[in-house]
PDB file of C-alpha atoms in Angstrom:
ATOM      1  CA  UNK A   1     -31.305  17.143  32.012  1.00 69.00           C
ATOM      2  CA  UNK A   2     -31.219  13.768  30.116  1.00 76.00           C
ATOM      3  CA  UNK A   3     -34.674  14.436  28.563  1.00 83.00           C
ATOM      4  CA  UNK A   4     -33.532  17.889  27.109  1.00 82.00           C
ATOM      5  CA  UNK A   5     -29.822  16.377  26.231  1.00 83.00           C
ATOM      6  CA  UNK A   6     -31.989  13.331  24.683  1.00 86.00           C
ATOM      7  CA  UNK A   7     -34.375  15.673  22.419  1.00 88.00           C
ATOM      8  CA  UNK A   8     -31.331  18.549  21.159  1.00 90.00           C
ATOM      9  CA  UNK A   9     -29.332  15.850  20.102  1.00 89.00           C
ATOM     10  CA  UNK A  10     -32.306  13.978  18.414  1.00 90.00           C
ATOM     11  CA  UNK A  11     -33.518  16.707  16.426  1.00 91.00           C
ATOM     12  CA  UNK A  12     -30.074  17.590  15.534  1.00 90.00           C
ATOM     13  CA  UNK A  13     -29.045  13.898  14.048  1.00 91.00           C
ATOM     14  CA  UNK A  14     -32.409  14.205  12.145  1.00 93.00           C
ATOM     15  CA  UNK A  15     -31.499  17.484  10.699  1.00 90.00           C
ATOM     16  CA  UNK A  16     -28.447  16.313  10.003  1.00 89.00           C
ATOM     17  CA  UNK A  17     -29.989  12.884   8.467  1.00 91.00           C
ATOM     18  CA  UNK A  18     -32.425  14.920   6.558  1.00 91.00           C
ATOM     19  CA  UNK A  19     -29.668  17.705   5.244  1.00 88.00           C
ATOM     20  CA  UNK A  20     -27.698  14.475   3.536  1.00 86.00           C
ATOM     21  CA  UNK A  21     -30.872  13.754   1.784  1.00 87.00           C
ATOM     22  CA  UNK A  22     -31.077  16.714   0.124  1.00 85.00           C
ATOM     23  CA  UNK A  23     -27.996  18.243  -0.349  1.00 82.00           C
ATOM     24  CA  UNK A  24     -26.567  18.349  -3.833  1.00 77.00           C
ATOM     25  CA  UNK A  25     -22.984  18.614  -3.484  1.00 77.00           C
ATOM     26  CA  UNK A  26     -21.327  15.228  -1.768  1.00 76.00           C
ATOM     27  CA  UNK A  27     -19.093  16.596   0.492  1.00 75.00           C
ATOM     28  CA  UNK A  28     -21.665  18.656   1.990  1.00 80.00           C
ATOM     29  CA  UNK A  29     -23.658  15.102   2.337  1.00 81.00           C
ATOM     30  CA  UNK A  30     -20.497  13.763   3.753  1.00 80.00           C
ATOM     31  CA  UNK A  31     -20.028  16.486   6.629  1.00 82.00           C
ATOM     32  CA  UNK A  32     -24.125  16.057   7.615  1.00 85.00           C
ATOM     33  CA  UNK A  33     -22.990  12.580   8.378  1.00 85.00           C
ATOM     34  CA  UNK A  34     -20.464  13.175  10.354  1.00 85.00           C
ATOM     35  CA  UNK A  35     -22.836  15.604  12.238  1.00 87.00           C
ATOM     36  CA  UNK A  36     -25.324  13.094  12.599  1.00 90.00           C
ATOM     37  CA  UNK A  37     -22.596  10.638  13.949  1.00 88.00           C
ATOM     38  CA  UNK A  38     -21.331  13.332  16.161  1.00 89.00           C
ATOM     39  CA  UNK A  39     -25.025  13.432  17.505  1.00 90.00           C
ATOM     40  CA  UNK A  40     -25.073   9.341  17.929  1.00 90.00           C
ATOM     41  CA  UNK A  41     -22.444   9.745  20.027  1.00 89.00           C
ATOM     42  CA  UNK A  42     -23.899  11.836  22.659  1.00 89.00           C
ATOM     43  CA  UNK A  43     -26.607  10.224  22.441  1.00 90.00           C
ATOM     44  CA  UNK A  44     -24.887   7.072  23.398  1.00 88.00           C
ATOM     45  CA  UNK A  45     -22.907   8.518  26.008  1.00 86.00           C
ATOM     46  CA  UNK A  46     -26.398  10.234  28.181  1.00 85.00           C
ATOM     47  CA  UNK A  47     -27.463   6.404  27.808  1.00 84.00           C
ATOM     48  CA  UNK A  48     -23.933   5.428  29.671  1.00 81.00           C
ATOM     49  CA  UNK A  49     -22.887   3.557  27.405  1.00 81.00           C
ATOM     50  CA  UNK A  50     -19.146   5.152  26.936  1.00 82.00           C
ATOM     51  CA  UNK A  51     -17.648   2.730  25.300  1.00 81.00           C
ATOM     52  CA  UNK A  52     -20.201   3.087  22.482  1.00 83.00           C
ATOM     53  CA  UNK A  53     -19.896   6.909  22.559  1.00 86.00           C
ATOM     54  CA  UNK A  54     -16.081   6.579  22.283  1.00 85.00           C
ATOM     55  CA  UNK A  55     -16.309   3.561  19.242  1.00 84.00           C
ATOM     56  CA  UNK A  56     -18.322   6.312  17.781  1.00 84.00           C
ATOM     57  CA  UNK A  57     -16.710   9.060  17.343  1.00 85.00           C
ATOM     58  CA  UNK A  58     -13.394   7.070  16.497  1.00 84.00           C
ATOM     59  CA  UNK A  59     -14.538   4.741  13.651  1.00 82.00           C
ATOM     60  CA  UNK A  60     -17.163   6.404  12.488  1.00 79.00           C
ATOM     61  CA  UNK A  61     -17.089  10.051  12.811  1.00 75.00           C
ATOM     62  CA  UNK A  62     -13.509  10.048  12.440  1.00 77.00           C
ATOM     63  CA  UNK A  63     -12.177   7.045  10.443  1.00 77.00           C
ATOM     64  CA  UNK A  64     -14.879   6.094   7.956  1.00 75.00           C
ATOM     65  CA  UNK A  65     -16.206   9.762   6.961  1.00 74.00           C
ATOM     66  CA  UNK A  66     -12.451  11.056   6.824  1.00 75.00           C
ATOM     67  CA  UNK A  67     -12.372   8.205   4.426  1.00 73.00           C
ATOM     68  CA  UNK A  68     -15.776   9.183   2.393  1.00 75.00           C
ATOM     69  CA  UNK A  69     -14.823  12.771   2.032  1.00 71.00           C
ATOM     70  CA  UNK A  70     -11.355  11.834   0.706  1.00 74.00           C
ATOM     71  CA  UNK A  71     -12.889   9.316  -1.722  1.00 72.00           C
ATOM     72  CA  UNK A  72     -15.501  11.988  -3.212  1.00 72.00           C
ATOM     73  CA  UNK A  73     -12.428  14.838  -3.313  1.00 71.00           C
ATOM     74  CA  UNK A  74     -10.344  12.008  -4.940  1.00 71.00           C
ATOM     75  CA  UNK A  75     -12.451  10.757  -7.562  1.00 71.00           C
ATOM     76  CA  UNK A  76     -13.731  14.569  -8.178  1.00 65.00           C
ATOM     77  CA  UNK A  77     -17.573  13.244  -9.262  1.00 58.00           C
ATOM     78  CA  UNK A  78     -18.662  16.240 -11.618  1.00 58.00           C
ATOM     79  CA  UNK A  79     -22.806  16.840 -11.535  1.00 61.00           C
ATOM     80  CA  UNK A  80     -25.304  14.226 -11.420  1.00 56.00           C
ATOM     81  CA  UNK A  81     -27.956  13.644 -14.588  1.00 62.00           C
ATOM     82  CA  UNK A  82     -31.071  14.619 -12.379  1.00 64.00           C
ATOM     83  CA  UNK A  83     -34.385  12.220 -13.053  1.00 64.00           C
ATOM     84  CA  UNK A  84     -37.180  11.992 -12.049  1.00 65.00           C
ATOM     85  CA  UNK A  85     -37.527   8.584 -10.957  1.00 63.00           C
ATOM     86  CA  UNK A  86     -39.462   5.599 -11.782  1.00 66.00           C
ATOM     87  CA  UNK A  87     -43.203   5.983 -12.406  1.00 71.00           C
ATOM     88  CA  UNK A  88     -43.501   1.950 -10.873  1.00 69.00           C
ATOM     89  CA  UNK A  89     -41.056   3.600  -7.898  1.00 68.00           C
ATOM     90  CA  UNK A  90     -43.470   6.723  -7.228  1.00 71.00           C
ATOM     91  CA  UNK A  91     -46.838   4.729  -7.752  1.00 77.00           C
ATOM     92  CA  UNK A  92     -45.698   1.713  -4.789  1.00 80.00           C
ATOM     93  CA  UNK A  93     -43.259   3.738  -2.613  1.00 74.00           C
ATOM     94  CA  UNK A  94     -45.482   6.304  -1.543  1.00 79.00           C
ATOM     95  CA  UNK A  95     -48.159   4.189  -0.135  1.00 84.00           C
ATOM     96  CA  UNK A  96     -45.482   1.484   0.450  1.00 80.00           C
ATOM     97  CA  UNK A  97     -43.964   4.369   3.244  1.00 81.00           C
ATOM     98  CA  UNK A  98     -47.252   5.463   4.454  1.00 85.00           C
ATOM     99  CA  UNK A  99     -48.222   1.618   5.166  1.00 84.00           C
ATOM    100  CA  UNK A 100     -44.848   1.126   7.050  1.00 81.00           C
ATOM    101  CA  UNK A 101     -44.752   4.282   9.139  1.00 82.00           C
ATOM    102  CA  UNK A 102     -48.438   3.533  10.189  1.00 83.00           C
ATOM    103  CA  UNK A 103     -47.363  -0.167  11.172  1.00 82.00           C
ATOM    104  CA  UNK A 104     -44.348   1.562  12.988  1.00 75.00           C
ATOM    105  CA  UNK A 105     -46.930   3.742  14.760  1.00 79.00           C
ATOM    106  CA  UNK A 106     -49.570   0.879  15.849  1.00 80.00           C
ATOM    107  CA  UNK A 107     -46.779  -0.712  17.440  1.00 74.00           C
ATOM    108  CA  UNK A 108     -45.070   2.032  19.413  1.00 70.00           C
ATOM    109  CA  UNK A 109     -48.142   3.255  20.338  1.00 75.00           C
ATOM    110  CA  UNK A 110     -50.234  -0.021  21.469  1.00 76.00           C
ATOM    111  CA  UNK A 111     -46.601  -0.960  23.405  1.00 68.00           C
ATOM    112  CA  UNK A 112     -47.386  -1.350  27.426  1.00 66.00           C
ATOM    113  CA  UNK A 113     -44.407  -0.111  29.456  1.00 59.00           C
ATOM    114  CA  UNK A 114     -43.002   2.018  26.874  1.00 55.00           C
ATOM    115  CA  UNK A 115     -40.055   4.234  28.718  1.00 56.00           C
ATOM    116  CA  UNK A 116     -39.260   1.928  31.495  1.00 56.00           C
ATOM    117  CA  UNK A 117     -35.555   0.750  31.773  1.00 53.00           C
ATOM    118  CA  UNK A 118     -34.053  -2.085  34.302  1.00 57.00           C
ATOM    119  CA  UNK A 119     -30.381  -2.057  34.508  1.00 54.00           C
ATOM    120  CA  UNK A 120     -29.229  -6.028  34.913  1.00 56.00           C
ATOM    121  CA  UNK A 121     -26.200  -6.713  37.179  1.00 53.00           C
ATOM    122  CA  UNK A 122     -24.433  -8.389  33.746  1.00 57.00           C
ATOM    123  CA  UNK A 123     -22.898  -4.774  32.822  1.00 54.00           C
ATOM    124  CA  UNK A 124     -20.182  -4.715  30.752  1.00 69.00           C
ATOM    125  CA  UNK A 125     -17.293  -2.465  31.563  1.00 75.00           C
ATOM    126  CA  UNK A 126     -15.173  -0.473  29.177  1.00 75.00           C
ATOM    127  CA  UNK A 127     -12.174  -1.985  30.682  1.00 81.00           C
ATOM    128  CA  UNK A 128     -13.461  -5.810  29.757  1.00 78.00           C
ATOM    129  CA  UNK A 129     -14.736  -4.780  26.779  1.00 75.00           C
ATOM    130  CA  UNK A 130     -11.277  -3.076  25.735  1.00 78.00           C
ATOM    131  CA  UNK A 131      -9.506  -6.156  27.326  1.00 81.00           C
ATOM    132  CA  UNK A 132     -11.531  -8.522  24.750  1.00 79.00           C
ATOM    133  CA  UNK A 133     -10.796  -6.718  21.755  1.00 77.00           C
ATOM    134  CA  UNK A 134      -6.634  -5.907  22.061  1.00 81.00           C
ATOM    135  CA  UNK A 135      -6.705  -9.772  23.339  1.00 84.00           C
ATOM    136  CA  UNK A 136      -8.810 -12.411  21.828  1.00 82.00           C
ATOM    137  CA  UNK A 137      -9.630 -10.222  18.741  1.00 80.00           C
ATOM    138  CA  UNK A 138      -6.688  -8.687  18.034  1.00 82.00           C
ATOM    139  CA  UNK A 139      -6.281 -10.432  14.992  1.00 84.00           C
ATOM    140  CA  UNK A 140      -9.374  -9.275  13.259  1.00 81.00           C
ATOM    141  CA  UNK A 141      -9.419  -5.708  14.447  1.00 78.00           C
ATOM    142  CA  UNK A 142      -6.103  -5.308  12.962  1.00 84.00           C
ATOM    143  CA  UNK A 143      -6.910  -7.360   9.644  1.00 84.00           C
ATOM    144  CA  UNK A 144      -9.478  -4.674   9.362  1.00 83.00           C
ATOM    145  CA  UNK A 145      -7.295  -1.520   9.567  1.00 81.00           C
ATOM    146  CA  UNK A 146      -4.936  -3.447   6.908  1.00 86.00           C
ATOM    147  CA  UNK A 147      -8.409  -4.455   4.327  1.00 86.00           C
ATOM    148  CA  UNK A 148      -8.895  -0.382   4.991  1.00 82.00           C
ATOM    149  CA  UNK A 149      -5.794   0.423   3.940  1.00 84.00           C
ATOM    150  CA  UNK A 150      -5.550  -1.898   1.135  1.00 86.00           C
ATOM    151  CA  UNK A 151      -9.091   0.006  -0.188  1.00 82.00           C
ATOM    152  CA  UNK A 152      -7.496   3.219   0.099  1.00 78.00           C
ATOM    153  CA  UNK A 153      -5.057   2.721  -1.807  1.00 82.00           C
ATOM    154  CA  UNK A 154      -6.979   0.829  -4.754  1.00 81.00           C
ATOM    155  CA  UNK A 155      -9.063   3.606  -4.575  1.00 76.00           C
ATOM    156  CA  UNK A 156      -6.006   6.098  -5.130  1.00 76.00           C
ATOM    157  CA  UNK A 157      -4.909   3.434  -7.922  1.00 78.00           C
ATOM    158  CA  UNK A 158      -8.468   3.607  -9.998  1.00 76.00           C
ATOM    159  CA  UNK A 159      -9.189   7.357  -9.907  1.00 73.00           C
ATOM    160  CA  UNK A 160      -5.396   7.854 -10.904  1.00 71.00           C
ATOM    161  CA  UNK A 161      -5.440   9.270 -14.899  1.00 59.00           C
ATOM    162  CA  UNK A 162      -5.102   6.005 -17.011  1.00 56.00           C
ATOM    163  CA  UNK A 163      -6.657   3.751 -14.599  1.00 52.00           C
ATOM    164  CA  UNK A 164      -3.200   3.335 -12.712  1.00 46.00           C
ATOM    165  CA  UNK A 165      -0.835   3.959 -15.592  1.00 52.00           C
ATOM    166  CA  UNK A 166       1.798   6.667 -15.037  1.00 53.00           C
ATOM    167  CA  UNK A 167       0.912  10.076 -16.697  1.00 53.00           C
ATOM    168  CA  UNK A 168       1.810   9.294 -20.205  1.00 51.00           C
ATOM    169  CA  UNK A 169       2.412   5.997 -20.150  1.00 54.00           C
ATOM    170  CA  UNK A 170      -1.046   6.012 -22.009  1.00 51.00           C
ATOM    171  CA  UNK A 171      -0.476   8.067 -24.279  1.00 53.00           C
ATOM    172  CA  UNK A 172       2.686   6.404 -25.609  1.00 54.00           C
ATOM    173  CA  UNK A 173       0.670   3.396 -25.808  1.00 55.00           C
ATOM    174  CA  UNK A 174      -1.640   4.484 -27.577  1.00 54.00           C
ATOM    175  CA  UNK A 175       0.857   6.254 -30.231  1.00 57.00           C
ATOM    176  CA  UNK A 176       3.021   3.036 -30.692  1.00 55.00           C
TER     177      UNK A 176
END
């Protein structure tokens, strides 16, 4: 059951990783995400780690790419100039990403004991995780949520017309 939970999820988070890449319109990038996040999640949870799981679909999945699709609706990005890339960027990345996957490969595949798992009796509960972070970092957890709010709104303040001026208030400016 784990193994088949393991590989759905897995495929889906890397169709959903590789749909980002090459979608062309940045909302529809921004909702792969959250399916790939979405994906993370369960994976986390069929490892038992809940907590994770839960931190997951909260922060990420919900916080963070609620804020990234408001930010690309709010600053309305019209089409991108479409290149073709370096020639220096094509000439060393290809063989620069052939050379990594293959050291990537060696490795996994020369590893001994690949697969096997001990569980240490140090496990970390939800409940003292959650009792560490709403008591000794408190503080930082909620100077967080204010630095996010404080980039919302500068973001609101930029992609305003007139860079933050009040409609108008340019053009009368500019008249005087």
């Amino acid at each position: 059951m784990h193994i088949a939970l393991f590989i759905i999820f897995g495929l889906l988070a890397i169709a959903g990783a590789l749909n980002l890449l090459f979608q062309r319109h940045p909302i529809n990038s921004a909702l792969s995400l959250v399916v790939v996040m979405m994906s993370l999640a369960v994976l986390y949870w069929s490892l038992g780690a809940e907590f994770l799981a839960a931190a997951q679909v909260i922060v990420y999945a919900g916080a963070i790419m609620v804020l990234f699709t408001f930010v690309v609706m709010l600053l309305n990005a019209g089409r991108e100039e479409r290149t073709m890339g370096s020639r220096v960027a094509r000439a060393i990345g290809f063989p620069a990403a052939v050379a990594i996957l293959g050291v990537i490969a060696t490795v996994i595949l020369s590893a001994r004991g690949l697969g096997v798992a001990a569980l240490s009796d140090g496990i970390t509960t939800t409940e003292d995780l959650s009792r560490v972070l709403f008591t000794e970092l408190l503080l930082p957890f909620e100077v967080t949520s204010v630095l996010i709010l404080i980039a919302i709104l500068g973001a609101v303040a930029l992609a305003r017309h007139g860079h933050g001026e009040p409609d108008g208030e340019a053009e009368r400016t500019a008249t005087k």
